Coordinates of C-alpha atoms in Angstrom, one line a residue:
M137 CA 39.0 78.3 88.6
K138 CA 38.0 81.8 88.2
N139 CA 39.5 83.0 91.3
L140 CA 42.3 80.7 91.3
I141 CA 43.4 82.6 87.8
T142 CA 42.3 85.9 89.6
T143 CA 44.4 85.1 92.9
V144 CA 47.2 83.8 90.8
L145 CA 46.8 86.9 88.3
F146 CA 47.2 89.1 91.6
M147 CA 50.3 87.3 93.3
L148 CA 52.3 87.2 90.7
P149 CA 53.4 90.7 90.8
I150 CA 53.6 91.2 94.0
C151 CA 56.5 87.8 93.3
I152 CA 58.0 89.2 90.7
F153 CA 58.4 92.3 92.5
A154 CA 59.8 91.0 96.0
Q155 CA 62.4 88.9 94.2
N156 CA 63.9 92.4 93.0
T157 CA 64.6 93.8 95.9
D158 CA 68.0 96.3 95.6
Y159 CA 70.7 95.1 98.5
K160 CA 73.8 96.5 98.6
V161 CA 76.3 93.2 98.6
S162 CA 79.9 93.1 99.2
S163 CA 82.4 90.3 100.2
Y164 CA 85.6 90.5 101.7
K165 CA 86.9 88.5 99.6
D166 CA 87.2 90.9 97.4
E167 CA 90.9 91.8 96.9
G168 CA 90.0 95.8 96.5
F169 CA 92.9 97.6 95.4
K170 CA 96.9 98.1 95.8
A171 CA 97.1 100.3 98.4
P172 CA 99.4 103.7 98.0
N173 CA 102.6 103.8 99.1
T174 CA 101.6 106.1 102.2
H175 CA 102.1 105.0 106.1
Y176 CA 103.4 102.0 105.2
I177 CA 106.6 100.3 103.7
G178 CA 105.8 97.2 101.1
E179 CA 102.5 96.3 99.3
A180 CA 98.9 96.3 100.8
W181 CA 95.6 95.9 99.5
L182 CA 92.6 97.6 100.8
N183 CA 88.6 96.7 100.2
G184 CA 85.9 99.0 101.8
V185 CA 83.7 96.2 102.5
L186 CA 81.4 99.0 104.6
Q187 CA 81.3 101.9 105.4
A188 CA 79.4 104.1 108.1
D189 CA 76.6 105.6 106.8
D190 CA 73.6 107.3 109.1
E191 CA 72.6 104.0 110.5
T192 CA 75.8 102.2 110.9
D193 CA 78.4 104.1 112.8
F194 CA 81.3 102.0 112.2
N195 CA 83.3 100.7 109.2
I196 CA 85.0 97.1 107.5
T197 CA 88.1 96.8 106.0
K198 CA 89.8 94.1 104.5
A199 CA 93.5 94.9 104.3
T200 CA 95.9 92.3 103.2
F201 CA 99.8 93.1 103.7
K202 CA 102.1 91.1 101.7
A203 CA 105.3 89.4 103.6
N204 CA 107.7 92.3 104.9
S205 CA 105.2 95.2 105.3
T206 CA 103.9 97.2 107.8
L207 CA 102.0 100.4 108.6
D208 CA 103.6 103.1 110.5
W209 CA 102.5 103.7 114.0
H210 CA 98.9 105.5 114.1
K211 CA 95.6 105.7 116.3
H212 CA 92.1 105.7 115.7
S213 CA 89.6 107.8 117.8
T214 CA 87.5 105.1 118.3
S215 CA 88.1 101.2 119.2
Q216 CA 89.7 99.0 116.6
V217 CA 88.9 95.4 115.9
L218 CA 91.0 93.5 114.1
I219 CA 89.8 90.1 112.6
Y220 CA 92.4 87.7 110.9
V221 CA 91.7 85.9 107.7
D222 CA 94.5 84.8 106.9
G223 CA 98.2 84.6 107.5
E224 CA 100.6 85.9 110.6
G225 CA 101.2 89.1 111.1
Y226 CA 102.9 91.7 114.3
Y227 CA 101.0 93.8 116.5
Q228 CA 101.8 96.0 119.0
E229 CA 100.8 98.6 121.4
R230 CA 103.1 101.6 122.4
G231 CA 104.5 100.9 125.7
K232 CA 103.8 96.8 125.2
D233 CA 105.7 94.3 123.8
P234 CA 105.2 92.6 120.2
V235 CA 103.3 90.0 119.6
I236 CA 102.4 87.7 116.7
L237 CA 98.7 87.4 116.1
K238 CA 97.5 84.1 113.3
A239 CA 94.3 83.8 111.1
G240 CA 91.3 82.8 113.8
D241 CA 92.4 85.8 115.9
V242 CA 90.6 88.6 117.5
I243 CA 92.3 91.8 119.1
K244 CA 90.4 95.1 120.2
C245 CA 93.0 98.4 120.6
D246 CA 91.3 101.2 122.4
K247 CA 90.4 104.4 121.3
E248 CA 92.9 107.0 120.9
T249 CA 96.2 104.0 121.8
E250 CA 99.2 104.2 119.3
H251 CA 100.2 100.9 117.5
W252 CA 100.4 99.4 114.5
H253 CA 100.3 95.7 112.9
A254 CA 102.0 94.3 110.1
S255 CA 102.4 91.2 108.0
T256 CA 105.5 89.0 109.6
K257 CA 108.5 87.9 107.5
D258 CA 107.4 85.0 105.6
S259 CA 104.2 85.1 105.8
D260 CA 101.2 87.1 104.1
V261 CA 98.5 88.9 106.5
T262 CA 94.7 89.3 106.1
Y263 CA 92.6 91.2 108.8
L264 CA 89.1 92.7 108.5
A265 CA 89.5 96.1 110.6
I266 CA 86.2 97.3 112.4
Y267 CA 86.3 100.5 113.3
G268 CA 84.1 103.9 114.0
G269 CA 83.0 105.8 111.2
G270 CA 84.0 109.1 112.3
Q271 CA 88.4 110.8 112.7
P272 CA 90.3 109.5 110.6
T273 CA 93.5 107.3 111.2
T274 CA 95.9 109.3 113.2
W275 CA 99.4 108.3 112.1
T276 CA 102.3 109.5 114.3
E277 CA 105.4 108.1 113.9
V278 CA 107.1 106.3 110.6
L279 CA 107.6 102.6 111.8
T280 CA 111.5 101.9 110.1
Q281 CA 112.3 99.1 108.7
E282 CA 115.4 98.4 111.3
Y283 CA 112.5 98.6 113.6
Y284 CA 110.3 96.2 111.6
D285 CA 113.3 94.1 111.5
S286 CA 114.7 93.7 115.0
V287 CA 110.7 92.9 116.2
A288 CA 110.9 90.4 113.6
D289 CA 113.9 89.2 114.9
Q290 CA 112.4 89.0 118.9
L291 CA 109.2 87.3 118.0
N292 CA 111.1 84.3 115.8
D293 CA 113.9 83.5 118.5

């Protein structure tokens, strides 16, 4: 019995400390913050789910764009993967036709490829963007409301 009590008293602190490990936990379900109205039309929310550090060389950002919202043309110094988790959005790379992407779709944009992405006219869109932790986004051209509207008309025919 004395050995059992000694063993329990010895193991108790180990169990307590094992349960107190500090984890950094984030959730892509958090709304995030309303993005300042720069380089896009409409309303957007951003949640920095994971930031690059010494051990992880990529970021994960959740972006939610309200219907009828779009980013300007831009490019990244690393490839970018977009994982669509809700709604529908437009996506286009320079020199290619635009497409509609829906929840469940995944697309990779190669580094230094100029592109834009947005919600559709009638649907909010939420996606996870996975991209390198290096250089920031390079904004290349304003995407006008007229151009966005023409893409919406083209894809809704």
